[in-house]
mmCIF file of C-alpha atoms in Angstrom:
data_model
loop_
_atom_site.group_PDB
_atom_site.id
_atom_site.type_symbol
_atom_site.label_atom_id
_atom_site.label_comp_id
_atom_site.label_asym_id
_atom_site.label_seq_id
_atom_site.Cartn_x
_atom_site.Cartn_y
_atom_site.Cartn_z
ATOM 1 C CA GLY A 1 53.462 -60.069 -80.054
ATOM 2 C CA CYS A 2 50.291 -58.472 -80.695
ATOM 3 C CA SER A 3 49.154 -57.586 -84.208
ATOM 4 C CA PHE A 4 47.275 -54.467 -85.201
ATOM 5 C CA VAL A 5 46.244 -55.707 -88.680
ATOM 6 C CA SER A 6 46.978 -59.011 -90.288
ATOM 7 C CA CYS A 7 49.842 -59.173 -92.795
ATOM 8 C CA GLY A 8 47.357 -59.477 -95.891
ATOM 9 C CA VAL A 9 45.051 -56.631 -94.692
ATOM 10 C CA ARG A 10 47.965 -54.520 -93.969
ATOM 11 C CA ARG A 11 49.314 -54.777 -97.428
ATOM 12 C CA GLY A 12 45.857 -54.084 -98.779
ATOM 13 C CA LEU A 13 45.409 -50.913 -96.797
ATOM 14 C CA ALA A 14 48.677 -49.716 -97.820
ATOM 15 C CA ASP A 15 47.959 -50.434 -101.369
ATOM 16 C CA ILE A 16 44.430 -48.701 -101.067
ATOM 17 C CA ALA A 17 45.858 -45.856 -99.341
ATOM 18 C CA ALA A 18 48.513 -45.342 -101.988
ATOM 19 C CA ARG A 19 45.951 -45.729 -104.898
ATOM 20 C CA CYS A 20 43.594 -43.238 -103.315
ATOM 21 C CA VAL A 21 46.087 -40.539 -102.510
ATOM 22 C CA ARG A 22 48.523 -40.521 -105.441
ATOM 23 C CA GLY A 23 47.614 -38.107 -108.437
ATOM 24 C CA ALA A 24 46.763 -39.344 -111.799
ATOM 25 C CA ALA A 25 50.117 -38.104 -113.019
ATOM 26 C CA THR A 26 51.720 -41.120 -111.363
ATOM 27 C CA GLY A 27 49.856 -43.441 -113.832
ATOM 28 C CA ASP A 28 47.042 -45.820 -113.364
ATOM 29 C CA ALA A 29 47.658 -46.138 -109.696
ATOM 30 C CA GLY A 30 45.946 -42.974 -109.035
ATOM 31 C CA PRO A 31 42.309 -42.756 -107.859
ATOM 32 C CA GLN A 32 39.583 -42.843 -110.381
ATOM 33 C CA ARG A 33 38.278 -39.447 -111.335
ATOM 34 C CA ASP A 34 35.571 -38.082 -112.937
ATOM 35 C CA ARG A 35 35.644 -35.212 -115.778
ATOM 36 C CA GLY A 36 35.305 -32.554 -112.970
ATOM 37 C CA GLY A 37 38.605 -33.968 -111.396
ATOM 38 C CA GLN A 38 36.601 -35.546 -108.286
ATOM 39 C CA GLN A 39 37.330 -39.001 -107.244
ATOM 40 C CA THR A 40 34.816 -41.379 -108.341
ATOM 41 C CA ILE A 41 32.355 -43.009 -105.891
ATOM 42 C CA ALA A 42 34.071 -46.259 -105.943
ATOM 43 C CA ALA A 43 37.442 -44.704 -105.261
ATOM 44 C CA ARG A 44 36.109 -42.704 -102.204
ATOM 45 C CA ASP A 45 34.311 -45.834 -100.936
ATOM 46 C CA GLU A 46 37.535 -48.048 -101.130
ATOM 47 C CA PHE A 47 39.376 -45.294 -99.381
ATOM 48 C CA ALA A 48 36.557 -45.025 -96.773
ATOM 49 C CA HIS A 49 36.475 -48.646 -96.114
ATOM 50 C CA ALA A 50 40.307 -48.797 -95.632
ATOM 51 C CA ARG A 51 40.210 -45.930 -93.300
ATOM 52 C CA THR A 52 37.315 -47.625 -91.326
ATOM 53 C CA VAL A 53 39.453 -50.830 -91.049
ATOM 54 C CA MET A 54 42.321 -48.775 -89.795
ATOM 55 C CA GLN A 55 40.444 -46.837 -87.130
ATOM 56 C CA ASN A 56 39.020 -49.875 -85.726
ATOM 57 C CA ALA A 57 42.094 -51.984 -85.617
ATOM 58 C CA PRO A 58 43.002 -52.781 -82.119
ATOM 59 C CA MET A 59 46.093 -51.258 -80.524
ATOM 60 C CA CYS A 60 48.606 -53.018 -78.502
ATOM 61 C CA SER A 61 47.652 -53.917 -74.990
ATOM 62 C CA ASP A 62 51.137 -54.714 -73.576
ATOM 63 C CA SER A 63 51.989 -52.994 -70.615
ATOM 64 C CA LEU A 64 55.015 -50.932 -70.268
ATOM 65 C CA GLU A 65 57.329 -49.249 -67.890
ATOM 66 C CA THR A 66 58.627 -45.757 -68.929
ATOM 67 C CA ARG A 67 60.493 -42.889 -67.579
ATOM 68 C CA HIS A 68 58.576 -39.448 -67.312
ATOM 69 C CA ASP A 69 60.524 -36.455 -68.515
ATOM 70 C CA ALA A 70 58.792 -33.410 -67.056
ATOM 71 C CA HIS A 71 60.624 -30.885 -69.358
ATOM 72 C CA ALA A 72 59.679 -32.790 -72.563
ATOM 73 C CA GLU A 73 55.956 -33.235 -71.249
ATOM 74 C CA SER A 74 55.678 -29.471 -70.541
ATOM 75 C CA SER A 75 57.112 -28.682 -74.121
ATOM 76 C CA LEU A 76 54.336 -30.858 -75.671
ATOM 77 C CA ILE A 77 51.467 -29.192 -73.770
ATOM 78 C CA GLY A 78 48.913 -27.546 -76.030
ATOM 79 C CA ASN A 79 46.485 -28.209 -79.038
ATOM 80 C CA TRP A 80 48.019 -29.751 -81.928
ATOM 81 C CA VAL A 81 46.291 -29.767 -85.381
ATOM 82 C CA PRO A 82 47.318 -32.345 -88.017
ATOM 83 C CA ILE A 83 48.809 -30.885 -91.220
ATOM 84 C CA ALA A 84 50.502 -33.989 -93.006
ATOM 85 C CA ALA A 85 50.061 -37.691 -92.664
ATOM 86 C CA TYR A 86 51.692 -40.759 -93.990
ATOM 87 C CA ILE A 87 51.130 -44.405 -93.946
ATOM 88 C CA ALA A 88 53.865 -46.568 -94.836
ATOM 89 C CA GLY A 89 55.434 -43.550 -96.539
ATOM 90 C CA GLU A 90 52.488 -42.792 -98.689
ATOM 91 C CA VAL A 91 50.571 -39.517 -98.328
ATOM 92 C CA VAL A 92 47.229 -39.493 -96.609
ATOM 93 C CA PRO A 93 44.923 -36.515 -96.933
ATOM 94 C CA VAL A 94 44.644 -34.873 -93.439
ATOM 95 C CA ARG A 95 40.980 -34.424 -93.984
ATOM 96 C CA GLU A 96 40.648 -38.259 -94.047
ATOM 97 C CA LEU A 97 41.959 -38.706 -90.642
ATOM 98 C CA ARG A 98 39.501 -39.299 -87.670
ATOM 99 C CA ILE A 99 41.667 -36.934 -85.695
ATOM 100 C CA ALA A 100 41.060 -33.124 -85.926
ATOM 101 C CA ARG A 101 42.882 -32.099 -82.841
ATOM 102 C CA LEU A 102 45.238 -33.594 -80.344
ATOM 103 C CA VAL A 103 45.180 -31.996 -76.869
ATOM 104 C CA LEU A 104 48.241 -32.617 -74.699
ATOM 105 C CA ASP A 105 48.350 -31.373 -71.124
ATOM 106 C CA GLY A 106 51.728 -32.894 -70.190
ATOM 107 C CA THR A 107 50.476 -35.973 -68.510
ATOM 108 C CA SER A 108 47.289 -36.856 -70.608
ATOM 109 C CA TYR A 109 45.977 -36.650 -74.088
ATOM 110 C CA ALA A 110 42.700 -36.409 -75.790
ATOM 111 C CA ILE A 111 41.839 -36.840 -79.304
ATOM 112 C CA HIS A 112 39.004 -34.649 -80.987
ATOM 113 C CA ASP A 113 37.202 -35.584 -84.042
ATOM 114 C CA HIS A 114 35.862 -33.131 -86.740
ATOM 115 C CA GLU A 115 32.762 -32.479 -84.778
ATOM 116 C CA GLN A 116 35.008 -31.634 -81.685
ATOM 117 C CA ARG A 117 33.924 -34.632 -79.612
ATOM 118 C CA VAL A 118 36.519 -36.451 -77.633
ATOM 119 C CA VAL A 119 36.841 -39.693 -79.220
ATOM 120 C CA ASP A 120 39.911 -41.064 -77.432
ATOM 121 C CA SER A 121 41.589 -39.966 -74.217
ATOM 122 C CA GLY A 122 44.215 -41.317 -71.705
ATOM 123 C CA ASP A 123 47.655 -40.910 -70.038
ATOM 124 C CA LEU A 124 50.803 -39.577 -71.701
ATOM 125 C CA ARG A 125 54.214 -40.862 -71.109
ATOM 126 C CA VAL A 126 57.358 -39.111 -72.482
ATOM 127 C CA ASP A 127 60.815 -40.174 -72.436
ATOM 128 C CA ALA A 128 63.051 -37.721 -74.241
ATOM 129 C CA THR A 129 66.247 -39.097 -72.905
ATOM 130 C CA VAL A 130 66.411 -41.686 -75.705
ATOM 131 C CA THR A 131 66.878 -41.417 -79.468
ATOM 132 C CA PRO A 132 64.442 -41.332 -80.815
ATOM 133 C CA ARG A 133 62.250 -39.625 -78.295
ATOM 134 C CA ALA A 134 59.560 -41.953 -77.020
ATOM 135 C CA LEU A 135 55.971 -41.157 -76.394
ATOM 136 C CA ASP A 136 53.536 -43.625 -75.018
ATOM 137 C CA LEU A 137 49.689 -43.015 -75.416
ATOM 138 C CA VAL A 138 47.886 -45.293 -72.630
ATOM 139 C CA GLY A 139 44.299 -45.295 -73.466
ATOM 140 C CA GLY A 140 41.790 -44.690 -70.612
ATOM 141 C CA ALA A 141 38.612 -44.049 -72.649
ATOM 142 C CA GLY A 142 37.362 -44.795 -76.205
ATOM 143 C CA PRO A 143 38.495 -47.423 -78.646
ATOM 144 C CA ALA A 144 42.013 -47.351 -77.090
ATOM 145 C CA ALA A 145 41.015 -47.948 -73.357
ATOM 146 C CA GLY A 146 43.355 -50.226 -71.760
ATOM 147 C CA LYS A 147 45.730 -50.310 -74.388
ATOM 148 C CA THR A 148 49.188 -48.664 -75.034
ATOM 149 C CA MET A 149 50.523 -47.022 -78.390
ATOM 150 C CA LEU A 150 54.219 -47.060 -78.429
ATOM 151 C CA ALA A 151 55.358 -44.195 -80.453
ATOM 152 C CA ILE A 152 58.297 -41.713 -81.247
ATOM 153 C CA PHE A 153 58.022 -37.979 -81.691
ATOM 154 C CA GLU A 154 60.078 -35.235 -82.924
ATOM 155 C CA LEU A 155 59.249 -31.727 -81.659
ATOM 156 C CA ASP A 156 60.667 -28.585 -83.738
ATOM 157 C CA SER A 157 59.104 -25.407 -82.190
ATOM 158 C CA ASN A 158 55.547 -25.428 -83.094
ATOM 159 C CA LEU A 159 55.685 -28.673 -85.146
ATOM 160 C CA LEU A 160 55.202 -32.123 -83.592
ATOM 161 C CA THR A 161 55.541 -35.520 -85.497
ATOM 162 C CA ILE A 162 54.344 -38.651 -84.023
ATOM 163 C CA CYS A 163 55.023 -42.058 -85.436
ATOM 164 C CA TYR A 164 53.836 -45.526 -84.592
ATOM 165 C CA ASP A 165 53.741 -48.938 -85.925
ATOM 166 C CA MET A 166 50.147 -49.834 -86.737
ATOM 167 C CA GLU A 167 50.983 -53.611 -86.800
ATOM 168 C CA THR A 168 53.089 -54.403 -84.029
ATOM 169 C CA ASN A 169 53.692 -53.672 -80.358
ATOM 170 C CA ARG A 170 57.251 -52.459 -81.066
ATOM 171 C CA ARG A 171 58.228 -48.818 -80.957
ATOM 172 C CA PRO A 172 59.545 -47.670 -84.417
ATOM 173 C CA ALA A 173 63.347 -47.171 -84.665
ATOM 174 C CA THR A 174 62.783 -44.337 -86.944
ATOM 175 C CA MET A 175 60.301 -42.158 -88.762
ATOM 176 C CA GLU A 176 60.841 -43.884 -91.976
ATOM 177 C CA PRO A 177 59.066 -47.181 -92.567
ATOM 178 C CA LEU A 178 61.047 -50.198 -93.354
ATOM 179 C CA GLU A 179 59.978 -52.242 -96.462
ATOM 180 C CA ASP A 180 57.298 -54.326 -94.638
ATOM 181 C CA GLN A 181 56.505 -51.955 -91.906
ATOM 182 C CA LEU A 182 53.073 -50.138 -91.750
ATOM 183 C CA LEU A 183 54.030 -46.803 -89.861
ATOM 184 C CA LEU A 184 51.553 -44.050 -89.274
ATOM 185 C CA GLN A 185 53.364 -40.676 -89.030
ATOM 186 C CA ILE A 186 51.240 -37.490 -88.348
ATOM 187 C CA THR A 187 52.791 -33.961 -88.328
ATOM 188 C CA TYR A 188 50.661 -31.404 -86.333
ATOM 189 C CA THR A 189 51.245 -27.685 -85.807
ATOM 190 C CA ARG A 190 50.571 -26.030 -82.480
ATOM 191 C CA SER A 191 47.113 -24.194 -82.473
ATOM 192 C CA ALA A 192 45.752 -21.379 -80.173
ATOM 193 C CA PHE A 193 42.358 -23.158 -80.095
ATOM 194 C CA ASN A 194 41.039 -23.590 -76.487
#
């Protein structure tokens, strides 16, 4: 199968993410802080490096056949803003994500960065007839061009949670990561932004 990140790098990224997002109350695993409570330059640099590696990791290029679910696709239409994120079950600050806005129009997607530039776009495939519900992002432009991300999702009114395995080409079975699984889970809220 294809690999997003090697096993050693994957563990390192999860460790760095955990150290950089945990508070000092959890012991010495938290990020180093100065007297003003700000992360030290070393802690920020370590997390920035991990984030860069994860953002540039290749996604799976395996092709797939999916069923389209028009009702589920139409319920996903809109602008979505991330409000929570987790890597391997560890909290990741939303401001550290590359994605500032996810735009879904039913059959396509676009990812906007914090400067509102489209940094990734492509086709969207939804199958809400399976449990958990399946969502595939098929890259058309940007770093994911020609690649497919196999994800699962939950939609609860104006909250959308999308989860995918950053390491394998397998669709996650649940939103909860297994012991050696590097899942990225992002929860979005629907936005009126046009």
